[in-house]
Amino acid sequence: MIPKQREMDDIVKLIYKHIVAYDDDQQQRVHSPSPSNNSSSNSNNNNNPLPTLFVLCSDHGMNEMGNHGGASEFEVSSVVVAMSPLFHLKHHQQQQHRLIMQTDLAPTISLLLGERIPVSSIGALVTPIFRDHMSPENYLAALRLNCDQHFALLERSAGLWDAHTNTAKATDIRELVARLRQGHEWHEQFLIESAKPTAQRNQANIDHLLNDTAASYIQFLEGMRQEHSSAGSEDNLLMLAQGIAVLTLVSAASSIWLLCNLFEPITTAEGQQRSVIGLAYAWLRRCVTGVKCVVMYPCWLLLLGFILHLISFGASSFVEEEHQIWYFLNMSAHVLLFLQLFTLPSHGGTKLLCVLTLVLLE
């Protein structure tokens, strides 16, 4: 685990080193005393290149062995790191750890890139990035854009919004909407106060409006993020129960059909009359005693797959691909069994019954 972490540290350092070098080069080009730059100095002063923001995130964590796929806190928690020369210049110490949701990355990165927030995004802005490194006007504007996007998503949610009354169905959501509208009023007052000449400004009032507006927007965003997450994770229990009932009936019917025909005799290549149970017993007997008998090839495939699957348990990362392993083994075994059944000189009715049984098992 430690060598892997050191390897990742070296990669991140290399990337960040090139980012800093690129930003320095861009700044030198803008401020270099060349004739072309002097002729457009006014435009360059207003369009200085901003430092690059390097966002590093993961889709999962790891345990102490370097594996993932389990349910431990370190495995289900991911990490996100935002690095920029701008942060280094303004803060001479590391930022404190802060818990955010993975859904918060979409609106945050979208607004940082100057793009629209995805219409179905349920995330909230990572406020320290905007609050600490933007003007108050831009900070509140970013929060408002995120709030407007959440409100539009709320109006499209049939389970949360009543289109006839044009109000939220739940009381707590109506309170959040009222909080949002109050934030809009404070935001307008903030813009009016900030637009006044410096001599006429009341800085204490401006700071008060700034804090109240931001608090209203953030409360709305956090509340709606929770509401949208809850609404998106609600399952239709009736549909789930019906699906489980159908699967249970089909599995029971196919199992009964298979059990009723396990003792159907099959004529082997040696002319012996063996049932499916008899073939399985003969294969087990050969494994234990070494006595030669008729063995069906899919048994070897399943045995080999079972052993390999047991070995794969040593790395929890294989949990994510476990179903693919079993899909491959299951389909391969059924294909081989299907081909072998048609090589046995048995009656056509027995072959047809075996084929139908395999189809049901699939």
GROMACS .gro file of C-alpha atoms in nm:
model
  362
    1MET     CA    1   0.000   0.000   0.000
    2ILE     CA    2   0.277   0.246   0.094
    3PRO     CA    3   0.471   0.197  -0.235
    4LYS     CA    4   0.149   0.254  -0.429
    5GLN     CA    5   0.080   0.576  -0.237
    6ARG     CA    6   0.434   0.700  -0.297
    7GLU     CA    7   0.399   0.625  -0.666
    8MET     CA    8   0.077   0.828  -0.682
    9ASP     CA    9   0.243   1.112  -0.487
   10ASP     CA   10   0.524   1.128  -0.740
   11ILE     CA   11   0.276   1.137  -1.031
   12VAL     CA   12   0.074   1.417  -0.870
   13LYS     CA   13   0.391   1.616  -0.795
   14LEU     CA   14   0.504   1.581  -1.155
   15ILE     CA   15   0.168   1.701  -1.292
   16TYR     CA   16   0.148   1.991  -1.049
   17LYS     CA   17   0.507   2.092  -1.128
   18HIS     CA   18   0.421   2.123  -1.497
   19ILE     CA   19   0.103   2.316  -1.411
   20VAL     CA   20   0.300   2.573  -1.212
   21ALA     CA   21   0.558   2.604  -1.491
   22TYR     CA   22   0.281   2.657  -1.747
   23ASP     CA   23   0.112   2.926  -1.534
   24ASP     CA   24   0.444   3.107  -1.484
   25ASP     CA   25   0.508   3.099  -1.857
   26GLN     CA   26   0.164   3.246  -1.929
   27GLN     CA   27   0.218   3.524  -1.675
   28GLN     CA   28   0.560   3.610  -1.825
   29ARG     CA   29   0.414   3.631  -2.174
   30VAL     CA   30   0.143   3.871  -2.059
   31HIS     CA   31   0.381   4.099  -1.867
   32SER     CA   32   0.681   4.078  -2.102
   33PRO     CA   33   0.782   4.419  -2.250
   34SER     CA   34   0.739   4.313  -2.612
   35PRO     CA   35   0.594   4.557  -2.870
   36SER     CA   36   0.289   4.342  -2.927
   37ASN     CA   37   0.212   4.326  -2.557
   38ASN     CA   38   0.266   4.702  -2.511
   39SER     CA   39   0.018   4.784  -2.787
   40SER     CA   40  -0.252   4.584  -2.608
   41SER     CA   41  -0.152   4.648  -2.248
   42ASN     CA   42  -0.496   4.776  -2.157
   43SER     CA   43  -0.669   4.460  -2.269
   44ASN     CA   44  -0.410   4.239  -2.100
   45ASN     CA   45  -0.456   4.415  -1.769
   46ASN     CA   46  -0.822   4.318  -1.779
   47ASN     CA   47  -0.763   3.964  -1.904
   48ASN     CA   48  -0.472   3.831  -1.702
   49PRO     CA   49  -0.460   3.451  -1.719
   50LEU     CA   50  -0.588   3.285  -1.405
   51PRO     CA   51  -0.392   3.006  -1.234
   52THR     CA   52  -0.484   2.652  -1.330
   53LEU     CA   53  -0.698   2.451  -1.090
   54PHE     CA   54  -0.589   2.088  -1.057
   55VAL     CA   55  -0.869   1.865  -0.924
   56LEU     CA   56  -0.774   1.512  -0.824
   57CYS     CA   57  -1.052   1.274  -0.724
   58SER     CA   58  -1.114   0.902  -0.691
   59ASP     CA   59  -1.419   0.682  -0.734
   60HIS     CA   60  -1.345   0.475  -0.422
   61GLY     CA   61  -1.095   0.428  -0.143
   62MET     CA   62  -0.868   0.142  -0.041
   63ASN     CA   63  -0.801  -0.066   0.264
   64GLU     CA   64  -0.461  -0.113   0.426
   65MET     CA   65  -0.378  -0.392   0.179
   66GLY     CA   66  -0.443  -0.167  -0.121
   67ASN     CA   67  -0.764  -0.346  -0.224
   68HIS     CA   68  -1.119  -0.217  -0.258
   69GLY     CA   69  -1.469  -0.352  -0.303
   70GLY     CA   70  -1.549  -0.407   0.065
   71ALA     CA   71  -1.772  -0.211   0.301
   72SER     CA   72  -1.512  -0.057   0.529
   73GLU     CA   73  -1.501   0.318   0.579
   74PHE     CA   74  -1.170   0.356   0.398
   75GLU     CA   75  -1.297   0.160   0.095
   76VAL     CA   76  -1.633   0.335   0.050
   77SER     CA   77  -1.489   0.685   0.106
   78SER     CA   78  -1.319   0.863  -0.182
   79VAL     CA   79  -1.086   1.161  -0.186
   80VAL     CA   80  -1.086   1.490  -0.374
   81VAL     CA   81  -0.799   1.739  -0.368
   82ALA     CA   82  -0.802   2.085  -0.528
   83MET     CA   83  -0.457   2.231  -0.594
   84SER     CA   84  -0.362   2.561  -0.751
   85PRO     CA   85  -0.084   2.820  -0.723
   86LEU     CA   86  -0.361   3.060  -0.623
   87PHE     CA   87  -0.426   2.860  -0.307
   88HIS     CA   88  -0.055   2.852  -0.229
   89LEU     CA   89  -0.021   3.229  -0.261
   90LYS     CA   90  -0.319   3.318  -0.046
   91HIS     CA   91  -0.282   3.051   0.222
   92HIS     CA   92   0.056   2.947   0.358
   93GLN     CA   93  -0.083   2.638   0.527
   94GLN     CA   94  -0.279   2.337   0.416
   95GLN     CA   95  -0.656   2.361   0.398
   96GLN     CA   96  -0.843   2.164   0.659
   97HIS     CA   97  -1.020   1.846   0.552
   98ARG     CA   98  -1.383   1.900   0.461
   99LEU     CA   99  -1.652   1.642   0.385
  100ILE     CA  100  -1.831   1.690   0.053
  101MET     CA  101  -2.051   1.473  -0.165
  102GLN     CA  102  -1.934   1.338  -0.498
  103THR     CA  103  -2.237   1.502  -0.659
  104ASP     CA  104  -2.092   1.842  -0.556
  105LEU     CA  105  -1.815   1.811  -0.816
  106ALA     CA  106  -2.047   1.856  -1.116
  107PRO     CA  107  -2.181   2.206  -1.031
  108THR     CA  108  -1.848   2.320  -0.887
  109ILE     CA  109  -1.637   2.229  -1.190
  110SER     CA  110  -1.909   2.344  -1.432
  111LEU     CA  111  -1.915   2.697  -1.292
  112LEU     CA  112  -1.536   2.712  -1.263
  113LEU     CA  113  -1.517   2.633  -1.634
  114GLY     CA  114  -1.786   2.888  -1.714
  115GLU     CA  115  -2.031   2.621  -1.825
  116ARG     CA  116  -2.393   2.561  -1.732
  117ILE     CA  117  -2.467   2.324  -1.447
  118PRO     CA  118  -2.616   1.993  -1.572
  119VAL     CA  119  -2.993   2.016  -1.548
  120SER     CA  120  -3.021   1.694  -1.346
  121SER     CA  121  -2.737   1.770  -1.105
  122ILE     CA  122  -2.830   1.736  -0.737
  123GLY     CA  123  -2.499   1.864  -0.601
  124ALA     CA  124  -2.415   2.186  -0.419
  125LEU     CA  125  -2.117   2.411  -0.475
  126VAL     CA  126  -1.800   2.353  -0.277
  127THR     CA  127  -1.834   2.698  -0.124
  128PRO     CA  128  -1.476   2.756   0.007
  129ILE     CA  129  -1.340   2.757  -0.349
  130PHE     CA  130  -1.576   3.037  -0.450
  131ARG     CA  131  -1.592   3.225  -0.120
  132ASP     CA  132  -1.217   3.247  -0.060
  133HIS     CA  133  -1.097   3.309  -0.415
  134MET     CA  134  -1.370   3.517  -0.582
  135SER     CA  135  -1.524   3.857  -0.533
  136PRO     CA  136  -1.840   3.866  -0.316
  137GLU     CA  137  -2.048   3.950  -0.624
  138ASN     CA  138  -1.922   3.646  -0.816
  139TYR     CA  139  -1.955   3.425  -0.508
  140LEU     CA  140  -2.323   3.510  -0.463
  141ALA     CA  141  -2.384   3.486  -0.837
  142ALA     CA  142  -2.244   3.130  -0.839
  143LEU     CA  143  -2.462   3.031  -0.545
  144ARG     CA  144  -2.769   3.178  -0.713
  145LEU     CA  145  -2.705   2.990  -1.036
  146ASN     CA  146  -2.683   2.666  -0.840
  147CYS     CA  147  -3.004   2.753  -0.648
  148ASP     CA  148  -3.192   2.834  -0.969
  149GLN     CA  149  -3.083   2.503  -1.119
  150HIS     CA  150  -3.206   2.316  -0.810
  151PHE     CA  151  -3.537   2.505  -0.814
  152ALA     CA  152  -3.591   2.417  -1.182
  153LEU     CA  153  -3.521   2.053  -1.098
  154LEU     CA  154  -3.770   2.077  -0.811
  155GLU     CA  155  -4.043   2.205  -1.042
  156ARG     CA  156  -3.989   1.903  -1.271
  157SER     CA  157  -4.011   1.653  -0.983
  158ALA     CA  158  -4.368   1.525  -0.978
  159GLY     CA  159  -4.316   1.364  -0.640
  160LEU     CA  160  -4.201   1.688  -0.476
  161TRP     CA  161  -4.384   1.966  -0.663
  162ASP     CA  162  -4.757   2.022  -0.719
  163ALA     CA  163  -4.800   2.171  -1.067
  164HIS     CA  164  -5.163   2.272  -1.005
  165THR     CA  165  -5.095   2.484  -0.696
  166ASN     CA  166  -4.739   2.571  -0.806
  167THR     CA  167  -4.609   2.488  -0.458
  168ALA     CA  168  -4.405   2.214  -0.297
  169LYS     CA  169  -4.596   1.921  -0.154
  170ALA     CA  170  -4.394   1.886   0.167
  171THR     CA  171  -4.382   2.150   0.439
  172ASP     CA  172  -4.006   2.136   0.480
  173ILE     CA  173  -3.955   2.197   0.108
  174ARG     CA  174  -4.192   2.493   0.118
  175GLU     CA  175  -3.981   2.636   0.399
  176LEU     CA  176  -3.668   2.592   0.188
  177VAL     CA  177  -3.834   2.770  -0.105
  178ALA     CA  178  -3.932   3.058   0.126
  179ARG     CA  179  -3.572   3.074   0.245
  180LEU     CA  180  -3.456   3.091  -0.116
  181ARG     CA  181  -3.690   3.380  -0.198
  182GLN     CA  182  -3.570   3.565   0.110
  183GLY     CA  183  -3.216   3.513  -0.013
  184HIS     CA  184  -3.312   3.662  -0.350
  185GLU     CA  185  -3.440   3.977  -0.177
  186TRP     CA  186  -3.125   4.013   0.030
  187HIS     CA  187  -2.916   3.953  -0.282
  188GLU     CA  188  -3.088   4.241  -0.463
  189GLN     CA  189  -3.029   4.469  -0.165
  190PHE     CA  190  -2.664   4.365  -0.156
  191LEU     CA  191  -2.617   4.455  -0.521
  192ILE     CA  192  -2.784   4.794  -0.468
  193GLU     CA  193  -2.565   4.874  -0.168
  194SER     CA  194  -2.247   4.757  -0.343
  195ALA     CA  195  -2.321   4.975  -0.646
  196LYS     CA  196  -2.327   5.295  -0.441
  197PRO     CA  197  -2.025   5.527  -0.440
  198THR     CA  198  -1.761   5.442  -0.184
  199ALA     CA  199  -1.842   5.744   0.031
  200GLN     CA  200  -2.208   5.642   0.058
  201ARG     CA  201  -2.156   5.275   0.131
  202ASN     CA  202  -2.237   5.118   0.463
  203GLN     CA  203  -1.977   4.839   0.475
  204ALA     CA  204  -2.128   4.681   0.786
  205ASN     CA  205  -2.465   4.655   0.612
  206ILE     CA  206  -2.302   4.512   0.298
  207ASP     CA  207  -2.120   4.245   0.499
  208HIS     CA  208  -2.441   4.162   0.684
  209LEU     CA  209  -2.635   4.122   0.357
  210LEU     CA  210  -2.353   3.914   0.209
  211ASN     CA  211  -2.354   3.668   0.498
  212ASP     CA  212  -2.733   3.644   0.517
  213THR     CA  213  -2.770   3.591   0.144
  214ALA     CA  214  -2.501   3.324   0.132
  215ALA     CA  215  -2.651   3.147   0.436
  216SER     CA  216  -2.996   3.140   0.273
  217TYR     CA  217  -2.861   3.002  -0.055
  218ILE     CA  218  -2.647   2.740   0.118
  219GLN     CA  219  -2.935   2.625   0.340
  220PHE     CA  220  -3.157   2.585   0.032
  221LEU     CA  221  -2.887   2.394  -0.159
  222GLU     CA  222  -2.808   2.154   0.123
  223GLY     CA  223  -3.176   2.090   0.193
  224MET     CA  224  -3.264   2.030  -0.171
  225ARG     CA  225  -2.962   1.808  -0.222
  226GLN     CA  226  -3.091   1.584   0.055
  227GLU     CA  227  -3.448   1.592  -0.082
  228HIS     CA  228  -3.340   1.507  -0.437
  229SER     CA  229  -3.111   1.229  -0.312
  230SER     CA  230  -3.392   1.077  -0.106
  231ALA     CA  231  -3.640   1.101  -0.393
  232GLY     CA  232  -3.393   0.942  -0.634
  233SER     CA  233  -3.323   0.648  -0.403
  234GLU     CA  234  -3.686   0.560  -0.332
  235ASP     CA  235  -3.775   0.218  -0.472
  236ASN     CA  236  -4.113   0.091  -0.583
  237LEU     CA  237  -4.161  -0.182  -0.325
  238LEU     CA  238  -4.467  -0.325  -0.502
  239MET     CA  239  -4.275  -0.370  -0.828
  240LEU     CA  240  -3.983  -0.526  -0.640
  241ALA     CA  241  -4.216  -0.770  -0.462
  242GLN     CA  242  -4.380  -0.868  -0.791
  243GLY     CA  243  -4.043  -0.925  -0.955
  244ILE     CA  244  -3.922  -1.140  -0.666
  245ALA     CA  245  -4.246  -1.341  -0.678
  246VAL     CA  246  -4.211  -1.407  -1.053
  247LEU     CA  247  -3.845  -1.509  -1.017
  248THR     CA  248  -3.933  -1.740  -0.729
  249LEU     CA  249  -4.211  -1.912  -0.927
  250VAL     CA  250  -3.995  -1.956  -1.236
  251SER     CA  251  -3.701  -2.089  -1.033
  252ALA     CA  252  -3.925  -2.328  -0.840
  253ALA     CA  253  -4.093  -2.456  -1.157
  254SER     CA  254  -3.764  -2.510  -1.340
  255SER     CA  255  -3.609  -2.676  -1.034
  256ILE     CA  256  -3.904  -2.916  -0.994
  257TRP     CA  257  -3.893  -2.999  -1.365
  258LEU     CA  258  -3.520  -3.063  -1.344
  259LEU     CA  259  -3.547  -3.279  -1.032
  260CYS     CA  260  -3.827  -3.485  -1.186
  261ASN     CA  261  -3.605  -3.570  -1.482
  262LEU     CA  262  -3.269  -3.617  -1.314
  263PHE     CA  263  -3.317  -3.993  -1.318
  264GLU     CA  264  -3.408  -4.006  -1.686
  265PRO     CA  265  -3.168  -4.262  -1.835
  266ILE     CA  266  -2.909  -4.141  -2.083
  267THR     CA  267  -2.719  -4.381  -2.307
  268THR     CA  268  -2.348  -4.307  -2.293
  269ALA     CA  269  -2.091  -4.370  -2.567
  270GLU     CA  270  -2.006  -4.702  -2.401
  271GLY     CA  271  -2.369  -4.814  -2.421
  272GLN     CA  272  -2.431  -4.771  -2.048
  273GLN     CA  273  -2.761  -4.642  -1.913
  274ARG     CA  274  -2.679  -4.355  -1.679
  275SER     CA  275  -2.896  -4.082  -1.533
  276VAL     CA  276  -2.769  -3.731  -1.465
  277ILE     CA  277  -2.735  -3.826  -1.098
  278GLY     CA  278  -2.546  -4.137  -1.200
  279LEU     CA  279  -2.303  -3.940  -1.415
  280ALA     CA  280  -2.238  -3.696  -1.129
  281TYR     CA  281  -2.177  -3.985  -0.890
  282ALA     CA  282  -1.942  -4.151  -1.137
  283TRP     CA  283  -1.743  -3.831  -1.174
  284LEU     CA  284  -1.711  -3.792  -0.794
  285ARG     CA  285  -1.611  -4.156  -0.761
  286ARG     CA  286  -1.337  -4.112  -1.017
  287CYS     CA  287  -1.205  -3.805  -0.834
  288VAL     CA  288  -1.189  -3.999  -0.503
  289THR     CA  289  -1.091  -4.351  -0.606
  290GLY     CA  290  -0.932  -4.300  -0.946
  291VAL     CA  291  -1.165  -4.555  -1.106
  292LYS     CA  292  -1.222  -4.471  -1.470
  293CYS     CA  293  -1.577  -4.382  -1.564
  294VAL     CA  294  -1.773  -4.159  -1.795
  295VAL     CA  295  -1.730  -3.792  -1.708
  296MET     CA  296  -1.912  -3.497  -1.865
  297TYR     CA  297  -1.674  -3.219  -1.971
  298PRO     CA  298  -1.865  -2.929  -1.809
  299CYS     CA  299  -1.784  -3.080  -1.470
  300TRP     CA  300  -1.415  -3.013  -1.529
  301LEU     CA  301  -1.487  -2.659  -1.636
  302LEU     CA  302  -1.696  -2.587  -1.328
  303LEU     CA  303  -1.435  -2.744  -1.099
  304LEU     CA  304  -1.155  -2.539  -1.256
  305GLY     CA  305  -1.362  -2.222  -1.238
  306PHE     CA  306  -1.451  -2.289  -0.875
  307ILE     CA  307  -1.084  -2.329  -0.780
  308LEU     CA  308  -0.980  -2.015  -0.966
  309HIS     CA  309  -1.265  -1.823  -0.808
  310LEU     CA  310  -1.152  -1.930  -0.461
  311ILE     CA  311  -0.802  -1.805  -0.540
  312SER     CA  312  -0.942  -1.469  -0.655
  313PHE     CA  313  -1.089  -1.410  -0.306
  314GLY     CA  314  -0.739  -1.307  -0.201
  315ALA     CA  315  -0.798  -0.969  -0.371
  316SER     CA  316  -1.118  -0.788  -0.284
  317SER     CA  317  -1.092  -0.585  -0.607
  318PHE     CA  318  -1.235  -0.886  -0.793
  319VAL     CA  319  -1.567  -0.843  -0.613
  320GLU     CA  320  -1.673  -0.589  -0.875
  321GLU     CA  321  -1.616  -0.840  -1.158
  322GLU     CA  322  -1.743  -1.149  -0.976
  323HIS     CA  323  -2.066  -1.165  -1.176
  324GLN     CA  324  -1.873  -1.161  -1.503
  325ILE     CA  325  -1.669  -1.464  -1.395
  326TRP     CA  326  -1.980  -1.660  -1.312
  327TYR     CA  327  -2.155  -1.551  -1.633
  328PHE     CA  328  -1.861  -1.685  -1.833
  329LEU     CA  329  -1.843  -2.015  -1.644
  330ASN     CA  330  -2.218  -2.066  -1.652
  331MET     CA  331  -2.256  -2.001  -2.024
  332SER     CA  332  -1.947  -2.205  -2.112
  333ALA     CA  333  -2.066  -2.502  -1.908
  334HIS     CA  334  -2.411  -2.491  -2.065
  335VAL     CA  335  -2.272  -2.469  -2.417
  336LEU     CA  336  -2.046  -2.771  -2.357
  337LEU     CA  337  -2.329  -2.965  -2.196
  338PHE     CA  338  -2.557  -2.878  -2.486
  339LEU     CA  339  -2.303  -3.005  -2.739
  340GLN     CA  340  -2.231  -3.319  -2.540
  341LEU     CA  341  -2.597  -3.409  -2.506
  342PHE     CA  342  -2.633  -3.420  -2.883
  343THR     CA  343  -2.332  -3.653  -2.913
  344LEU     CA  344  -2.496  -3.912  -2.687
  345PRO     CA  345  -2.694  -4.184  -2.876
  346SER     CA  346  -3.010  -4.135  -2.668
  347HIS     CA  347  -3.372  -4.088  -2.764
  348GLY     CA  348  -3.478  -3.760  -2.925
  349GLY     CA  349  -3.734  -3.696  -2.651
  350THR     CA  350  -3.464  -3.714  -2.384
  351LYS     CA  351  -3.244  -3.472  -2.575
  352LEU     CA  352  -3.530  -3.230  -2.620
  353LEU     CA  353  -3.612  -3.247  -2.249
  354CYS     CA  354  -3.251  -3.178  -2.156
  355VAL     CA  355  -3.236  -2.882  -2.396
  356LEU     CA  356  -3.556  -2.732  -2.255
  357THR     CA  357  -3.417  -2.776  -1.903
  358LEU     CA  358  -3.102  -2.587  -1.998
  359VAL     CA  359  -3.310  -2.309  -2.151
  360LEU     CA  360  -3.509  -2.277  -1.830
  361LEU     CA  361  -3.194  -2.264  -1.622
  362GLU     CA  362  -3.071  -1.974  -1.835
   0.00000   0.00000   0.00000
